[in-house]
Coordinates of C-alpha atoms in Angstrom, one line a residue:
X1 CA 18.0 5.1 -16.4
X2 CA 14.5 6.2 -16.7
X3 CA 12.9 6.6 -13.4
X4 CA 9.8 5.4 -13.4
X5 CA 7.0 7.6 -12.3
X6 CA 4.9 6.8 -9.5
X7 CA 1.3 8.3 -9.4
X8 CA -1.9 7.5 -6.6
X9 CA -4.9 5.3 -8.1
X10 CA -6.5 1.7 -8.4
X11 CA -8.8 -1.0 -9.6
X12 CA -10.7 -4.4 -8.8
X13 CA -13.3 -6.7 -9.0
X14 CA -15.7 -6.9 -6.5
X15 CA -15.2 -10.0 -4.5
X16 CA -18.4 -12.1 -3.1
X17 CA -19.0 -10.7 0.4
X18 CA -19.0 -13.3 3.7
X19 CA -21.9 -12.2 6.4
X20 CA -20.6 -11.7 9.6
X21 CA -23.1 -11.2 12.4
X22 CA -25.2 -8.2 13.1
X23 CA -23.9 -5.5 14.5
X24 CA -25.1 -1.7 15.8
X25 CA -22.1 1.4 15.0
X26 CA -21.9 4.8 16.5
X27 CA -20.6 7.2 13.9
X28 CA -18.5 10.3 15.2
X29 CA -17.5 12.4 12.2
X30 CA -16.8 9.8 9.8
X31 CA -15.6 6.9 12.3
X32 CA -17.2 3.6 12.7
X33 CA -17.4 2.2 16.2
X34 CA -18.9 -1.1 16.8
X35 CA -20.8 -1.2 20.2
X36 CA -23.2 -3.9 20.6
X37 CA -25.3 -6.7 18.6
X38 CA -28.8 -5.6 17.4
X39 CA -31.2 -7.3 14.7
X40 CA -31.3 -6.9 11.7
X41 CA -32.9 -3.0 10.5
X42 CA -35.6 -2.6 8.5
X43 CA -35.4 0.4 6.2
X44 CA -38.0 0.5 3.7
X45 CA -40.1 3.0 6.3
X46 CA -37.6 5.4 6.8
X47 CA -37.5 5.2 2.8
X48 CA -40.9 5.8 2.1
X49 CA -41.1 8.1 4.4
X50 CA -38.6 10.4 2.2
X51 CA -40.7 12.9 -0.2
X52 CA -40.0 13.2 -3.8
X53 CA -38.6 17.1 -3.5
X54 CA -37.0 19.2 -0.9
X55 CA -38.7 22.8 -1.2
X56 CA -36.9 25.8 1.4
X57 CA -35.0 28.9 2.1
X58 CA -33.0 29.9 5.1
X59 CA -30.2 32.8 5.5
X60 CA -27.9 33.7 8.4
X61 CA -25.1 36.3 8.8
X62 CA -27.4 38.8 9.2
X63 CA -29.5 37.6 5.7
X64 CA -25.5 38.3 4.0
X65 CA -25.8 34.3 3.4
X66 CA -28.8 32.6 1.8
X67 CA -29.5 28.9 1.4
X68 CA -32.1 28.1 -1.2
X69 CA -33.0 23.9 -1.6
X70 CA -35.4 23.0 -4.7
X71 CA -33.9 19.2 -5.1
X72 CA -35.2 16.0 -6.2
X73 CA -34.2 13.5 -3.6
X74 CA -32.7 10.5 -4.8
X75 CA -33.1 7.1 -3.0
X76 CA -32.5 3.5 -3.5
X77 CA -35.0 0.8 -4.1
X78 CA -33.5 -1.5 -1.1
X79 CA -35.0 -3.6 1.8
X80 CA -31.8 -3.1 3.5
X81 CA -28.6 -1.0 3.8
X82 CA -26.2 -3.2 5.1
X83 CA -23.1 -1.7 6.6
X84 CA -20.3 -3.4 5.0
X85 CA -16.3 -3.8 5.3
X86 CA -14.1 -2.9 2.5
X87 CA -10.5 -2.9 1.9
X88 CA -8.2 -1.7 -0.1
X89 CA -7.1 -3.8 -3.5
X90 CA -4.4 -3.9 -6.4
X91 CA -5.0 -3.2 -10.4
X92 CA -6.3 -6.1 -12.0
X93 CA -3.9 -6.8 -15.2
X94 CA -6.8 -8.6 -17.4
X95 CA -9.1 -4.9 -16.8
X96 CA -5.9 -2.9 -17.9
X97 CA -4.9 -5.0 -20.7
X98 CA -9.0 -5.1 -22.2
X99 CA -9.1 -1.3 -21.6
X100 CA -6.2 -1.1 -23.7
X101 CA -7.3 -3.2 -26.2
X102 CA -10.7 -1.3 -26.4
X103 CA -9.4 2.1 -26.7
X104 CA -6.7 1.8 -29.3
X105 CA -7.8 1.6 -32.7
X106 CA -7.3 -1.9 -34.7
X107 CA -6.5 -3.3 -31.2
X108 CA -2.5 -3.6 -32.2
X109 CA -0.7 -2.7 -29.2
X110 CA 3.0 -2.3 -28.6
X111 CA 4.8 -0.9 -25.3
X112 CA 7.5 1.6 -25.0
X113 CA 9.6 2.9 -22.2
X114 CA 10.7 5.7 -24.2
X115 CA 8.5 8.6 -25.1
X116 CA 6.8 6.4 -27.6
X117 CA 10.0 5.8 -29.4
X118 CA 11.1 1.8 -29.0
X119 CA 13.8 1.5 -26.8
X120 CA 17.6 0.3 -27.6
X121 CA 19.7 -2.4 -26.4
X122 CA 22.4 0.3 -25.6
X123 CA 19.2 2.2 -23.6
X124 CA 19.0 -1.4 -21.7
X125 CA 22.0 -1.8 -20.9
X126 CA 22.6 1.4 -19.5
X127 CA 19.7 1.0 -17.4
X128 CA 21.1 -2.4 -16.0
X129 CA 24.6 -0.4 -14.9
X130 CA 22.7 2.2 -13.1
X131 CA 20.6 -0.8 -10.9
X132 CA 24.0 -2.6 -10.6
X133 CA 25.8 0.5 -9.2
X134 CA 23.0 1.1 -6.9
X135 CA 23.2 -2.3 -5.3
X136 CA 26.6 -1.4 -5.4
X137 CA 26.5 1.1 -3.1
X138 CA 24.3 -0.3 -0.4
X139 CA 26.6 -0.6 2.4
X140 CA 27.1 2.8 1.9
X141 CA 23.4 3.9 2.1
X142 CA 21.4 4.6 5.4
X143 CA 18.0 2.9 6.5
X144 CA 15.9 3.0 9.4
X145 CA 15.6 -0.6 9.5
X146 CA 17.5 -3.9 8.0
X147 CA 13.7 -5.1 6.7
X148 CA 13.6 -1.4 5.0
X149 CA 17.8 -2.5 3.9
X150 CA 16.4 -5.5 2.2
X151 CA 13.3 -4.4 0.7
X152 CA 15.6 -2.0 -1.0
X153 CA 17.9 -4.9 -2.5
X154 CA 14.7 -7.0 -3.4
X155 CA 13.2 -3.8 -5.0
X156 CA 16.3 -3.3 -7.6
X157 CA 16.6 -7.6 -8.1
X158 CA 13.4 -7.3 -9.0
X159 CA 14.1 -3.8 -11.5
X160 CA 16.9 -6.0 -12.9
X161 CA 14.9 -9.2 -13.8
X162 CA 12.9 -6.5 -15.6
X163 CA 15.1 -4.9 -17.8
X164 CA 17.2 -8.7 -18.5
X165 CA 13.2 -9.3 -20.1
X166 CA 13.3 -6.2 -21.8
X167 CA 16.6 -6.7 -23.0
X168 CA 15.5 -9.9 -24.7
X169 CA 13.3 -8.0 -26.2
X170 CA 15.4 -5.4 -27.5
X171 CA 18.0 -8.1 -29.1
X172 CA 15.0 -9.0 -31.4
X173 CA 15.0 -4.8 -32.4
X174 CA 10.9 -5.0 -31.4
X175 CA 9.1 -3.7 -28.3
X176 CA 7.2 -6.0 -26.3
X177 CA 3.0 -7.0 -27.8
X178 CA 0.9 -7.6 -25.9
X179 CA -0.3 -11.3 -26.8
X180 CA -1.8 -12.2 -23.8
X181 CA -3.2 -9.8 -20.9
X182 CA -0.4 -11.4 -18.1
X183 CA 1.8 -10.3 -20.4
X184 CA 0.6 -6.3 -18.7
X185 CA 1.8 -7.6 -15.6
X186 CA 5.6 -7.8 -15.9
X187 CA 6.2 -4.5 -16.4
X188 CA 4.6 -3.4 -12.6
X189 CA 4.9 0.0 -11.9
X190 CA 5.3 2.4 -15.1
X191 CA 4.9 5.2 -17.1
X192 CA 5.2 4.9 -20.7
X193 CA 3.5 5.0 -24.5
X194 CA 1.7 2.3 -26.0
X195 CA 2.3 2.0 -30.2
X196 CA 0.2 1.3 -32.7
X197 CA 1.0 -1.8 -35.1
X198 CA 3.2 0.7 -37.3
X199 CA 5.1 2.0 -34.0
X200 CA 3.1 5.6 -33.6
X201 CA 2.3 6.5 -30.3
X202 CA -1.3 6.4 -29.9
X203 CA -2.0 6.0 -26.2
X204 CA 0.1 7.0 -22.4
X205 CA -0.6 4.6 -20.4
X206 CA 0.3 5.0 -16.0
X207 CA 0.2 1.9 -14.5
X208 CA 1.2 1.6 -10.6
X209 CA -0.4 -2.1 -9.5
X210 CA 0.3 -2.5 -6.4
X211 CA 0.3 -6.3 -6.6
X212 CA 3.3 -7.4 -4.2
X213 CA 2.5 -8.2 -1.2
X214 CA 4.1 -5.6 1.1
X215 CA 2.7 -2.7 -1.7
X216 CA -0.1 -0.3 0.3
X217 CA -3.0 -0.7 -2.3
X218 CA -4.0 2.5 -1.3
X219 CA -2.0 3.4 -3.9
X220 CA -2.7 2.1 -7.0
X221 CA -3.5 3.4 -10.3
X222 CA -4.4 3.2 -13.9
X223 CA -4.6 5.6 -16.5
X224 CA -4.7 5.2 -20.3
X225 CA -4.9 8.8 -22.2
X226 CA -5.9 8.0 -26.2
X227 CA -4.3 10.3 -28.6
X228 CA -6.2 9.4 -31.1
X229 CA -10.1 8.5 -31.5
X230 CA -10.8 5.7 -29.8
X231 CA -12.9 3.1 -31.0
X232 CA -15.1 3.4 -28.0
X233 CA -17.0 5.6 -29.6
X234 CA -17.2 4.8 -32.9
X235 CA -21.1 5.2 -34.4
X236 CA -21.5 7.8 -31.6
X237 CA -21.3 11.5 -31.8
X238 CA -20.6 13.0 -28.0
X239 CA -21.6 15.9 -27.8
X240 CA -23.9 16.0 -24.6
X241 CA -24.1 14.5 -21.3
X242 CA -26.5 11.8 -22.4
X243 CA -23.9 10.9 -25.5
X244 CA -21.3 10.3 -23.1
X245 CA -23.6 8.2 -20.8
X246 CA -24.4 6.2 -23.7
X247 CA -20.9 5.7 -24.5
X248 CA -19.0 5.4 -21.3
X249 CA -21.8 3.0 -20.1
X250 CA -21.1 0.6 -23.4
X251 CA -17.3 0.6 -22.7
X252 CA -17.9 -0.3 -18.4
X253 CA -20.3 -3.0 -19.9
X254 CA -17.8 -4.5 -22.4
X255 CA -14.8 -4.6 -19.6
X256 CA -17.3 -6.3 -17.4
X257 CA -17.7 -4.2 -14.9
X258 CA -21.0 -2.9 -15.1
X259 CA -22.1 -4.9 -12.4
X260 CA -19.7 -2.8 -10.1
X261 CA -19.5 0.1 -10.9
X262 CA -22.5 2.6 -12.0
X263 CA -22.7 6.5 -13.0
X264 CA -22.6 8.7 -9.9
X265 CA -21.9 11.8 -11.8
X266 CA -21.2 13.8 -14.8
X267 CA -19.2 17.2 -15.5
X268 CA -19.6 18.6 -19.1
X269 CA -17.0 21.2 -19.4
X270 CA -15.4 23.3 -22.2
X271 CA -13.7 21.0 -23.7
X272 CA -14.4 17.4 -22.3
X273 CA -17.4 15.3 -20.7
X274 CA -16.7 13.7 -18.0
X275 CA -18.4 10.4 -16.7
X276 CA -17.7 9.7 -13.0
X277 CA -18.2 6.0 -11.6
X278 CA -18.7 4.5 -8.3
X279 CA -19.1 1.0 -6.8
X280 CA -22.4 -0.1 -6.4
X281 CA -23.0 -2.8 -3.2
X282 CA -26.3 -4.3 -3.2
X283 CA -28.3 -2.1 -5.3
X284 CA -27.1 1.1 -3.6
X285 CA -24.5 3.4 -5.8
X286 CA -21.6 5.3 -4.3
X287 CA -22.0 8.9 -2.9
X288 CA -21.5 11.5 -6.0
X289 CA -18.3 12.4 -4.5
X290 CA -15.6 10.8 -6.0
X291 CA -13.2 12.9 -6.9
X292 CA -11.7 13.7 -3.2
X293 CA -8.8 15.2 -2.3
X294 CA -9.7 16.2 1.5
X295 CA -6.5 18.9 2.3
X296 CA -7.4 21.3 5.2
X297 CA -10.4 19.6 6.3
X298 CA -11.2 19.0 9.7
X299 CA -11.2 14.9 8.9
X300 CA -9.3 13.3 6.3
X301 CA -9.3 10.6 4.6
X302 CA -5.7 8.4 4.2
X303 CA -7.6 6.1 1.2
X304 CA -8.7 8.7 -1.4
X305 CA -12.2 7.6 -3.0
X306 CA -12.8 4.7 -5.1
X307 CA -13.2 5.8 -8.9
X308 CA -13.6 4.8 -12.4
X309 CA -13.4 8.4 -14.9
X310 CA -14.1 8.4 -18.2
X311 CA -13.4 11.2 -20.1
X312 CA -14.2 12.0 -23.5
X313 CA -12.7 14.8 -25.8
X314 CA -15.5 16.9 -27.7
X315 CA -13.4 17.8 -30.6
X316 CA -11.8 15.0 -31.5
X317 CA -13.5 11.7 -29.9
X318 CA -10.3 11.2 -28.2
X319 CA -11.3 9.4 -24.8
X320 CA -9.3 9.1 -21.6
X321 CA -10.2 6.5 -18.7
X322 CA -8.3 6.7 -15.1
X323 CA -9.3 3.8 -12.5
X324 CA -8.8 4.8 -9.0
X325 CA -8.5 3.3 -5.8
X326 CA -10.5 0.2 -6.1
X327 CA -11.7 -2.0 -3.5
X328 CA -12.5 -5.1 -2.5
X329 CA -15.6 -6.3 -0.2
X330 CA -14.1 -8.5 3.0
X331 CA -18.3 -8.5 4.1
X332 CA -21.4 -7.3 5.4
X333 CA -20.9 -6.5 9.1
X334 CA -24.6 -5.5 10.1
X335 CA -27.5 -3.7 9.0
X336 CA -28.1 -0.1 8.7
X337 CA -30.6 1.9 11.2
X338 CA -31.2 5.2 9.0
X339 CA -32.1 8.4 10.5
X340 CA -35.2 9.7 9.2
X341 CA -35.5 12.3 6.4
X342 CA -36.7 15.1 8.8
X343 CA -33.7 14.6 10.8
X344 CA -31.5 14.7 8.2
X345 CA -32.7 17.8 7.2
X346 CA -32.2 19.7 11.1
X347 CA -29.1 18.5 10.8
X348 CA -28.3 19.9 7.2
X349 CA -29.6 23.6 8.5
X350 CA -27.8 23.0 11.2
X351 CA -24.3 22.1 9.8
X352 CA -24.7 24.2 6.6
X353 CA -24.7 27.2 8.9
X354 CA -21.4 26.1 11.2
X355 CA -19.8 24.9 8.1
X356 CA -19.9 28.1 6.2
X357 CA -19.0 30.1 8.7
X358 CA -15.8 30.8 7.3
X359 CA -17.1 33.3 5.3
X360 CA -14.5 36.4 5.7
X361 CA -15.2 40.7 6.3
X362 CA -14.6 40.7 2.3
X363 CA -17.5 38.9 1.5
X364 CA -20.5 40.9 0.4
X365 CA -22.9 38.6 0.5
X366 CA -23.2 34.7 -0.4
X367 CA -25.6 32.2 -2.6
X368 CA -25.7 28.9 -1.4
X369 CA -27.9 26.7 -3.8
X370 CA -29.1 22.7 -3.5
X371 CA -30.5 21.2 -6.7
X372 CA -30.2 17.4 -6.2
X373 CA -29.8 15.3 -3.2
X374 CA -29.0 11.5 -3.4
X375 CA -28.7 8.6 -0.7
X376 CA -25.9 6.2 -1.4
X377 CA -22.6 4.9 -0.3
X378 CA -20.2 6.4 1.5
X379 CA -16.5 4.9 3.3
X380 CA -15.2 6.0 6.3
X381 CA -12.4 4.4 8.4
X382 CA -13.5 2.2 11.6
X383 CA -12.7 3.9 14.5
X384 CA -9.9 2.6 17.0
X385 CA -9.7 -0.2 14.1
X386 CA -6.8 1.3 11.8
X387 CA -6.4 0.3 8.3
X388 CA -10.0 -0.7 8.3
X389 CA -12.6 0.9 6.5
X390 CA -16.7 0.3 6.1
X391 CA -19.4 1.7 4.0
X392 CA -21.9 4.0 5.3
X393 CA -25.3 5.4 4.4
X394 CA -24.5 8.6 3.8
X395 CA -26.9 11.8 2.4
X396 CA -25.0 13.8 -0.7
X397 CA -26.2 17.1 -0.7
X398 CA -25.3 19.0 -4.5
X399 CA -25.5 22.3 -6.3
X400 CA -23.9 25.3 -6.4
X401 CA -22.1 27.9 -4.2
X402 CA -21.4 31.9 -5.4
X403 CA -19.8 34.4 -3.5
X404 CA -19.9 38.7 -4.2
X405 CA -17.1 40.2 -2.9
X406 CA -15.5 43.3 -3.7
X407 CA -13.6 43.9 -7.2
X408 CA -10.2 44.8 -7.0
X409 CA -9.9 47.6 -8.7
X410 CA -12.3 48.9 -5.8
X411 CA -14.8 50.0 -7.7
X412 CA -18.4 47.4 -7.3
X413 CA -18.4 43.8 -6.8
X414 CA -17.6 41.0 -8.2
X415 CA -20.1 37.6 -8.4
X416 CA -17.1 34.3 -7.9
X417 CA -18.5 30.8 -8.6
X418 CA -16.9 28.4 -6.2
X419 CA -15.1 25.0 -7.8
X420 CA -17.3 22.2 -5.8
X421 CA -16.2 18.8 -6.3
X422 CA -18.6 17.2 -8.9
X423 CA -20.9 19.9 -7.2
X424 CA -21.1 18.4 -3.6
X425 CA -21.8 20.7 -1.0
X426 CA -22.2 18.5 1.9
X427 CA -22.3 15.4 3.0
X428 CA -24.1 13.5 6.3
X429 CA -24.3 10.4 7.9
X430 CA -27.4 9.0 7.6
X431 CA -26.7 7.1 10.6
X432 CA -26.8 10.4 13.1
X433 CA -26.5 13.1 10.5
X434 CA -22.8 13.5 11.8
X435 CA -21.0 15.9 9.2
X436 CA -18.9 13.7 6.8
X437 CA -17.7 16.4 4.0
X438 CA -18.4 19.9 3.9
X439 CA -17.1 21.5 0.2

């Protein structure tokens, strides 16, 4: 039988959020502590008080490291930054099915567990002996617990109410349309290709929901890959940044989820443009760092960032959208006090010179450059509150980072550019200035 393929992303609609009352946090690298009740912060001083551009030039290591900041500072136009509880949520079906519908040309689409190829009622049945011998052999298996025993049993019932629907399907010699978006639903977790109307594979689609109730929504994830042009950008031409803006912002508009979700950052590469989204809450966007994968850091995360990618092909139009981690909002849970914009700044000197400390004996001598700094969005776990998470102010500091060490041949140096996640450097609370993220 074909094992299904399980991967790490999500999606959702943002929820209305329920006020809950005012409350003042201490942040310690990342954690949210709620200590006592204060009113409600006004923020539109500290705000004004932030100038347009950030112009300066420091070194350490003995001037072998130099730190040169010519940003535009990026703020939001808010009254308030309200602190606000999120949790984690599963794949909406209706959003996967009208992605679907959007990206494959002459909306005809067709499912196949097989490579692209329709499956057989001899490839069904087969799959239903292997989930019978498995239950089978129970008795014979080992678990930590009897409620791990019979999530196990309800795990393969559920796989064989599956494949008795797909074997319906297969008596007819058809694979399953998809006539109506629930319709997305019934096939839960799954890897497979999606047909055009005259059965050619035109799309992968990787769908983990995460709908049952006992599934960690931390772990959800869609991802539809178009192998052929999409009709997403049909009438446009990408070839810059501000094509794919154009484009990627008409397709999050016509899934309705524009409200959401807005553009936090962009990558054009080689071959591709990518178009990173993050939620918005209140008129504030997410932090540009979305893309995080936090291995070897001092703090890290157990609920990778909320993201919706859409990535377009240059040569060919083809256009590929992954949805990642999505949340929900459970509600506001007090109102920000924001550190002011010469603080932050001590405290970026301060931690850009303990955070890049690393640098080894080999290292010649290294370039650290800031060209854009944003406030936004930014979730952390609560502290001593597990499986609970907030939004935080937060300052994104971006740009570049090069490195001369010595060729290895021996002979001169060599000038290495360092892969930054969509070019974040650094990150701080713009609680304390406590360091969040250091790339």
């Amino acid at each position: 039988m074909k094992r299904i393929i399980i991967l790490l992303l999500s999606l959702s609609l943002l929820v209305a959020c329920v006020p809950t009352p005012e409350t003042k946090f201490v942040v310690n690298k990342g954690d949210v502590t709620i200590e006592t009740d204060v009113p409600d912060a006004e923020v539109r001083d500290v705000l004004d008080g932030v100038p347009k551009r950030w112009e300066a030039e420091f070194s350490y290591r003995e001037g072998t490291v130099k730190v040169q900041i010519d940003a535009e500072i990026e703020t939001p136009d808010v009254g308030r930054f309200p602190i606000v509880e999120v949790a984690p949520a599963s794949i909406d079906p209706q959003i996967a099915a009208k992605l679907l519908y959007k990206l494959i040309p002459g909306g005809s689409i067709r499912i196949s567990d097989r490579g692209g190829k329709p499956y057989t009622l001899e490839d069904v049945d087969q799959w239903i002996e292997e989930v019978k011998q498995q239950l089978a052999h129970t008795d014979e298996m080992a678990f930590a617990s009897d409620e791990d025993r019979d999530a196990y049993i309800d795990a393969q019932n559920a796989e064989l109410s599956r494949l008795f629907e797909m074997r319906k399907t297969a008596e007819s010699g058809e694979v399953t349309s998809f006539s109506a978006y629930e319709l997305l639903a019934r096939y839960g977790t799954t890897e497979c290709g999606v047909l055009d109307a005259d059965g050619m594979e035109c799309a992968v689609l990787m769908w983990k929901p995460q709908a049952d109730e006992k599934a960690d929504k931390r772990e959800s994830v869609l991802h539809i890959d178009s192998l052929l042009p999409s009709c997403t950008v049909e009438g446009i031409r990408v070839e810059s940044k501000e094509d794919a803006l154009k484009a990627a912002d008409a397709l999050i508009e016509e899934i309705e989820l524009s409200d959401c979700y807005a553009c936090v950052s962009q990558k054009d590469g080689p071959n591709a443009i990518l178009c990173y989204y993050g939620r918005v809450y209140g008129g504030v966007k997410s932090s540009p760092l979305v893309e995080t994968v936090l291995d070897g850091a001092a703090y890290r995360m157990p609920w990778p960032n909320e993201m919706l990618l859409v990535r377009f092909v240059k040569s060919d139009g083809r256009v590929s959208v992954s949805y990642v981690c999505p949340s929900d909002t459970v509600g506001e849970i007090g109102n920000a006090e924001l550190l002011s914009f010469e603080e932050i700044q001590a405290q970026f000197e301060k931690n850009m010179k303990a955070s890049y400390a690393w640098f080894d004996e080999r290292t010649v001598s290294a370039a650290i450059t800031v060209d854009r700094i944003s406030l936004g969005y930014y979730r952390v776990p609560m502290k001593d509150a597990p499986n609970r998470y907030a939004l935080i102010p937060a300052w994104t500091f971006l740009g570049k980072r090069t490195v001369e060490e010595p060729s290895d041949g021996g002979d001169g140096t060599t000038i290495l550019e360092s892969d930054l996640k969509n070019g974040v450097l650094m990150i701080l609370s713009g609680l304390d200035g406590s360091l969040l993220y250091a790339g």
